[in-house]
Amino acid sequence: MLLSVNNMEFSYKDMKILKGIDFTVEEGDFVSILGINGSGKSTLLKCINKILNYESGSISLNDEDIKNIDNFKIAQKIAYVPQKFSVERSTVFDAILLGRRPYITWNVSEKDIEITKNMMKLLNINSYALRYINELSGGELQKVVLARALVQDPEILLLDEPTSDLDLKNQYDVMNLLKTIAKDKKITPIIVLHDINLALRYSNKFILLKDGKVFSCGGEDIINVNTIKEVYGIDAYVKDINGIKTVIPKPY
Ligand SMILES: Nc1ncnc2c1ncn2[C@@H]1O[C@H](COP(=O)(O)OP(=O)(O)OP(=O)(O)O)[C@@H](O)[C@H]1O
């Protein structure tokens, strides 16, 4: 199993946030984590990436407990794009190249530069390679940090609301690209999203978090009128529109 989270718990000081999380992810899955503000989604990603240390239960990567994998190795296997990122003054090219750090021993290689250039082309950001990242728009920056995570060539890509600053077309462009790159490079994305319809369009697996627990986990069928009501506390229509499952909140 690529990732296995078993009865995992985490607290900030004496405040228990994750209260026995269980789920598994297989290679090739495209996973969306959904849930209301404060339900523990970002905390869960940080535990998987070892930014936070879980206190009980277990998290295993390819059947090995992440506690036994050193951080350098973790960085070769898991890339993480946080919800908020601090922006240093470097060029777009250098910022993306930094994603290769887990592989660079002495010097940056031709291969590292080639991978960086190719990723910039794929994400259509090569035209601003030499611009400073602290001078980019929110959407442009979001593409740069995504490119940086992708050149890391991870097995698992953790993304915390990767489309929050993107316009409608860019949201779908980025998700389409992500789906293609994930398939080509055998990267398994695990994405925190607030847009349920975007999640429904791209994911095959859904994890609904509620109060620090997995309320429901599974395929598209777990997104229904009842789970929307239970998790988000709203009444919604769940419709099939041109073969695409769509959630439309009822007016209230
Ligand atoms: N560093 C911290 N110290 C103490 N409490 C924290 C810290 N970070 C988050 N929390 C709390 O942990 C809970 C879960 O936060 P988390 O950011 O994981 O939620 P989330 O589901 O990602 O929320 P959102 O959708 O708003 O981004 C919240 O109650 C939050 O206030």
Short mmCIF file of C-alpha atoms and ligand atoms in Angstrom, two decimals:
data_model
loop_
_atom_site.label_atom_id
_atom_site.label_comp_id
_atom_site.label_asym_id
_atom_site.label_seq_id
_atom_site.Cartn_x
_atom_site.Cartn_y
_atom_site.Cartn_z
CA MET A 1 0.00 0.00 0.00
CA LEU A 2 1.39 3.40 -0.97
CA LEU A 3 0.03 5.23 2.08
CA SER A 4 -1.71 3.81 5.08
CA VAL A 5 -2.98 5.91 7.98
CA ASN A 6 -4.14 3.87 10.96
CA ASN A 7 -5.95 5.22 14.00
CA MET A 8 -3.67 8.27 13.85
CA GLU A 9 -4.02 10.99 16.46
CA PHE A 10 -2.49 14.42 16.74
CA SER A 11 -2.83 17.28 19.26
CA TYR A 12 -1.64 20.87 19.34
CA LYS A 13 -0.58 21.12 23.00
CA ASP A 14 -3.60 19.73 24.87
CA MET A 15 -6.07 20.27 22.01
CA LYS A 16 -6.76 17.02 20.17
CA ILE A 17 -7.23 17.80 16.48
CA LEU A 18 -7.01 14.42 14.74
CA LYS A 19 -8.90 11.76 16.64
CA GLY A 20 -8.15 8.37 15.11
CA ILE A 21 -7.75 8.85 11.36
CA ASP A 22 -7.96 5.76 9.14
CA PHE A 23 -7.60 5.56 5.37
CA THR A 24 -5.43 4.08 2.66
CA VAL A 25 -4.21 5.43 -0.68
CA GLU A 26 -3.02 3.32 -3.57
CA GLU A 27 -0.65 4.34 -6.35
CA GLY A 28 -2.71 5.91 -9.12
CA ASP A 29 -5.41 7.28 -6.82
CA PHE A 30 -6.36 10.94 -7.13
CA VAL A 31 -7.53 11.81 -3.64
CA SER A 32 -9.52 14.81 -2.42
CA ILE A 33 -9.77 15.69 1.27
CA LEU A 34 -12.91 17.66 2.02
CA GLY A 35 -14.42 19.15 5.17
CA ILE A 36 -15.36 22.41 6.82
CA ASN A 37 -12.86 25.03 8.03
CA GLY A 38 -10.96 23.85 11.06
CA SER A 39 -11.80 20.16 10.61
CA GLY A 40 -8.10 19.21 10.50
CA LYS A 41 -7.34 18.91 6.78
CA SER A 42 -4.09 20.92 6.77
CA THR A 43 -2.98 19.28 10.01
CA LEU A 44 -3.47 15.87 8.40
CA LEU A 45 -1.29 16.81 5.40
CA LYS A 46 1.41 18.11 7.74
CA CYS A 47 1.41 14.84 9.70
CA ILE A 48 1.79 12.83 6.48
CA ASN A 49 4.72 15.04 5.46
CA LYS A 50 6.37 14.81 8.90
CA ILE A 51 6.17 18.56 9.44
CA LEU A 52 4.18 17.55 12.51
CA ASN A 53 4.78 14.36 14.43
CA TYR A 54 1.67 12.32 15.07
CA GLU A 55 1.28 11.10 18.64
CA SER A 56 -0.34 7.69 18.26
CA GLY A 57 -1.52 5.23 15.66
CA SER A 58 0.63 5.05 12.54
CA ILE A 59 1.34 6.47 9.10
CA SER A 60 3.10 4.14 6.68
CA LEU A 61 4.60 4.86 3.30
CA ASN A 62 5.08 1.75 1.16
CA ASP A 63 4.49 -0.25 4.36
CA GLU A 64 7.25 1.53 6.29
CA ASP A 65 6.37 3.75 9.24
CA ILE A 66 7.30 7.34 8.32
CA LYS A 67 8.87 7.70 11.77
CA ASN A 68 11.63 5.39 10.49
CA ILE A 69 12.22 7.30 7.25
CA ASP A 70 14.64 10.23 7.46
CA ASN A 71 13.51 13.65 6.28
CA PHE A 72 15.82 13.68 3.24
CA LYS A 73 14.23 10.42 1.99
CA ILE A 74 10.74 11.70 2.81
CA ALA A 75 11.45 14.71 0.55
CA GLN A 76 12.22 12.36 -2.34
CA LYS A 77 8.92 10.57 -1.81
CA ILE A 78 6.49 13.27 -0.68
CA ALA A 79 6.16 16.84 -1.97
CA TYR A 80 3.98 19.32 -0.15
CA VAL A 81 2.49 22.62 -1.20
CA PRO A 82 1.15 24.46 1.82
CA GLN A 83 -1.90 26.69 1.90
CA LYS A 84 0.27 29.72 2.62
CA PHE A 85 3.87 29.98 1.57
CA SER A 86 6.48 32.52 2.47
CA VAL A 87 7.95 34.19 -0.58
CA GLU A 88 11.66 34.82 -0.68
CA ARG A 89 13.19 37.10 -3.35
CA SER A 90 14.36 34.70 -6.03
CA THR A 91 13.61 34.27 -9.69
CA VAL A 92 10.88 31.93 -10.82
CA PHE A 93 13.50 29.64 -12.38
CA ASP A 94 15.58 29.42 -9.18
CA ALA A 95 12.47 28.90 -7.05
CA ILE A 96 11.39 25.93 -9.16
CA LEU A 97 14.92 24.51 -9.38
CA LEU A 98 14.91 24.44 -5.57
CA GLY A 99 12.37 21.63 -5.83
CA ARG A 100 15.24 19.44 -7.05
CA ARG A 101 17.08 19.89 -3.75
CA PRO A 102 16.39 16.35 -2.45
CA TYR A 103 18.38 15.03 -5.43
CA ILE A 104 21.22 17.54 -5.56
CA THR A 105 24.39 16.27 -3.87
CA TRP A 106 27.23 18.59 -4.97
CA ASN A 107 26.18 20.63 -7.96
CA VAL A 108 23.02 21.29 -9.90
CA SER A 109 23.12 18.91 -12.87
CA GLU A 110 22.07 19.41 -16.49
CA LYS A 111 19.23 17.00 -15.72
CA ASP A 112 17.96 19.23 -12.87
CA ILE A 113 17.96 22.24 -15.21
CA GLU A 114 16.25 20.30 -17.99
CA ILE A 115 13.51 19.03 -15.64
CA THR A 116 12.96 22.58 -14.38
CA LYS A 117 12.71 24.02 -17.90
CA ASN A 118 10.34 21.28 -19.02
CA MET A 119 8.03 21.77 -16.05
CA MET A 120 7.89 25.51 -16.71
CA LYS A 121 6.88 24.82 -20.30
CA LEU A 122 4.22 22.32 -19.21
CA LEU A 123 2.67 24.80 -16.79
CA ASN A 124 3.04 27.60 -19.33
CA ILE A 125 5.09 29.79 -17.02
CA ASN A 126 8.38 29.83 -18.97
CA SER A 127 7.72 33.38 -20.14
CA TYR A 128 8.34 34.68 -16.64
CA ALA A 129 11.34 32.53 -15.73
CA LEU A 130 13.47 35.52 -14.77
CA ARG A 131 10.84 37.45 -12.86
CA TYR A 132 11.04 37.65 -9.08
CA ILE A 133 8.48 35.49 -7.31
CA ASN A 134 7.65 38.23 -4.80
CA GLU A 135 6.39 40.28 -7.76
CA LEU A 136 3.97 37.68 -9.14
CA SER A 137 0.19 37.65 -8.84
CA GLY A 138 -1.37 35.11 -6.46
CA GLY A 139 -2.37 32.84 -9.35
CA GLU A 140 1.03 33.03 -11.04
CA LEU A 141 2.72 32.21 -7.75
CA GLN A 142 0.41 29.25 -7.17
CA LYS A 143 1.59 27.76 -10.48
CA VAL A 144 5.24 28.32 -9.53
CA VAL A 145 4.91 26.48 -6.20
CA LEU A 146 3.08 23.67 -7.96
CA ALA A 147 5.92 23.44 -10.50
CA ARG A 148 8.45 23.36 -7.65
CA ALA A 149 6.61 20.44 -6.04
CA LEU A 150 6.33 18.56 -9.33
CA VAL A 151 10.06 18.78 -10.18
CA GLN A 152 10.65 17.12 -6.82
CA ASP A 153 9.36 14.02 -8.64
CA PRO A 154 7.60 12.63 -5.58
CA GLU A 155 5.50 9.49 -5.22
CA ILE A 156 2.88 11.48 -3.31
CA LEU A 157 2.00 15.11 -3.91
CA LEU A 158 0.21 16.83 -1.02
CA LEU A 159 -1.55 20.01 -2.08
CA ASP A 160 -3.40 22.30 0.31
CA GLU A 161 -6.02 24.22 -1.66
CA PRO A 162 -3.85 24.52 -4.80
CA THR A 163 -6.47 26.36 -6.84
CA SER A 164 -7.65 28.93 -4.28
CA ASP A 165 -5.98 31.86 -6.10
CA LEU A 166 -6.69 30.73 -9.64
CA ASP A 167 -9.38 32.02 -11.98
CA LEU A 168 -11.96 29.57 -13.32
CA LYS A 169 -10.05 28.63 -16.47
CA ASN A 170 -6.72 28.36 -14.66
CA GLN A 171 -8.34 26.11 -12.01
CA TYR A 172 -9.36 23.61 -14.67
CA ASP A 173 -6.13 24.06 -16.67
CA VAL A 174 -4.03 23.32 -13.58
CA MET A 175 -6.17 20.36 -12.52
CA ASN A 176 -6.09 18.92 -16.07
CA LEU A 177 -2.32 19.26 -16.15
CA LEU A 178 -1.99 17.78 -12.71
CA LYS A 179 -4.04 14.79 -13.76
CA THR A 180 -1.89 14.27 -16.88
CA ILE A 181 1.44 14.75 -15.08
CA ALA A 182 0.33 12.54 -12.19
CA LYS A 183 -0.50 9.73 -14.61
CA ASP A 184 2.66 10.14 -16.71
CA LYS A 185 5.05 10.42 -13.80
CA LYS A 186 3.21 8.02 -11.47
CA ILE A 187 2.60 10.71 -8.86
CA THR A 188 -0.36 10.23 -6.53
CA PRO A 189 -1.98 13.56 -5.59
CA ILE A 190 -3.72 14.05 -2.24
CA ILE A 191 -5.44 17.39 -2.39
CA VAL A 192 -7.32 19.50 0.13
CA LEU A 193 -10.11 21.23 -1.74
CA HIS A 194 -13.04 23.41 -0.75
CA ASP A 195 -14.61 23.17 -4.19
CA ILE A 196 -16.53 19.88 -4.07
CA ASN A 197 -17.35 20.06 -7.77
CA LEU A 198 -13.70 20.40 -8.71
CA ALA A 199 -12.96 17.41 -6.48
CA LEU A 200 -15.76 15.42 -8.14
CA ARG A 201 -14.41 16.21 -11.58
CA TYR A 202 -10.92 14.89 -10.95
CA SER A 203 -10.81 12.52 -7.98
CA ASN A 204 -11.56 8.85 -7.71
CA LYS A 205 -11.26 8.82 -3.93
CA PHE A 206 -12.72 11.17 -1.34
CA ILE A 207 -11.97 11.60 2.35
CA LEU A 208 -14.62 13.57 4.24
CA LEU A 209 -13.25 14.93 7.51
CA LYS A 210 -15.51 16.00 10.32
CA ASP A 211 -14.38 17.02 13.82
CA GLY A 212 -10.94 15.47 13.36
CA LYS A 213 -12.31 12.10 12.22
CA VAL A 214 -12.92 10.48 8.86
CA PHE A 215 -16.66 10.79 8.48
CA SER A 216 -16.61 8.87 5.23
CA CYS A 217 -14.02 7.62 2.77
CA GLY A 218 -14.51 6.07 -0.64
CA GLY A 219 -15.55 6.72 -4.22
CA GLU A 220 -17.89 9.30 -5.72
CA ASP A 221 -20.92 7.62 -4.15
CA ILE A 222 -19.97 8.95 -0.69
CA ILE A 223 -20.72 12.47 -1.93
CA ASN A 224 -24.48 12.60 -1.59
CA VAL A 225 -27.28 14.67 -0.09
CA ASN A 226 -26.88 13.03 3.31
CA THR A 227 -23.11 13.36 3.64
CA ILE A 228 -23.21 16.99 2.45
CA LYS A 229 -25.80 17.71 5.12
CA GLU A 230 -23.85 15.87 7.83
CA VAL A 231 -20.43 17.30 6.99
CA TYR A 232 -21.24 20.82 5.80
CA GLY A 233 -24.59 21.32 7.55
CA ILE A 234 -26.37 22.46 4.40
CA ASP A 235 -29.10 21.06 2.18
CA ALA A 236 -27.96 20.56 -1.39
CA TYR A 237 -29.07 19.14 -4.70
CA VAL A 238 -26.73 16.47 -6.00
CA LYS A 239 -27.35 16.28 -9.73
CA ASP A 240 -25.93 14.56 -12.75
CA ILE A 241 -25.17 17.29 -15.29
CA ASN A 242 -23.96 15.91 -18.62
CA GLY A 243 -22.57 12.87 -16.84
CA ILE A 244 -20.78 14.95 -14.19
CA LYS A 245 -21.92 14.68 -10.59
CA THR A 246 -22.50 18.20 -9.29
CA VAL A 247 -23.35 19.58 -5.86
CA ILE A 248 -25.56 22.69 -5.78
CA PRO A 249 -26.39 24.15 -2.36
CA LYS A 250 -30.10 24.86 -1.85
CA PRO A 251 -30.85 28.53 -1.16
CA TYR A 252 -31.27 29.28 2.54
N1 LIG B 1 -0.21 25.82 15.02
C1 LIG B 1 -1.37 25.63 15.63
N2 LIG B 1 -1.48 25.71 16.98
C2 LIG B 1 -2.67 25.49 17.60
N3 LIG B 1 -3.81 25.17 16.95
C3 LIG B 1 -3.76 25.08 15.61
C4 LIG B 1 -2.56 25.30 14.88
N4 LIG B 1 -2.82 25.13 13.56
C5 LIG B 1 -4.14 24.83 13.46
N5 LIG B 1 -4.71 24.79 14.69
C6 LIG B 1 -6.10 24.45 14.99
O1 LIG B 1 -6.32 23.10 14.59
C7 LIG B 1 -7.63 22.98 14.02
C8 LIG B 1 -7.50 22.36 12.63
O2 LIG B 1 -6.80 23.28 11.81
P1 LIG B 1 -6.48 22.94 10.29
O3 LIG B 1 -5.71 24.10 9.75
O4 LIG B 1 -5.88 21.60 10.20
O5 LIG B 1 -7.95 22.90 9.66
P2 LIG B 1 -8.41 22.89 8.15
O6 LIG B 1 -9.46 21.85 8.02
O7 LIG B 1 -7.24 22.78 7.25
O8 LIG B 1 -9.05 24.37 8.03
P3 LIG B 1 -9.24 25.36 6.78
O9 LIG B 1 -10.25 24.73 5.87
O10 LIG B 1 -9.79 26.58 7.43
O11 LIG B 1 -7.91 25.59 6.13
C9 LIG B 1 -8.26 24.36 14.03
O12 LIG B 1 -9.10 24.43 15.16
C10 LIG B 1 -7.08 25.29 14.19
O13 LIG B 1 -7.45 26.45 14.90
#
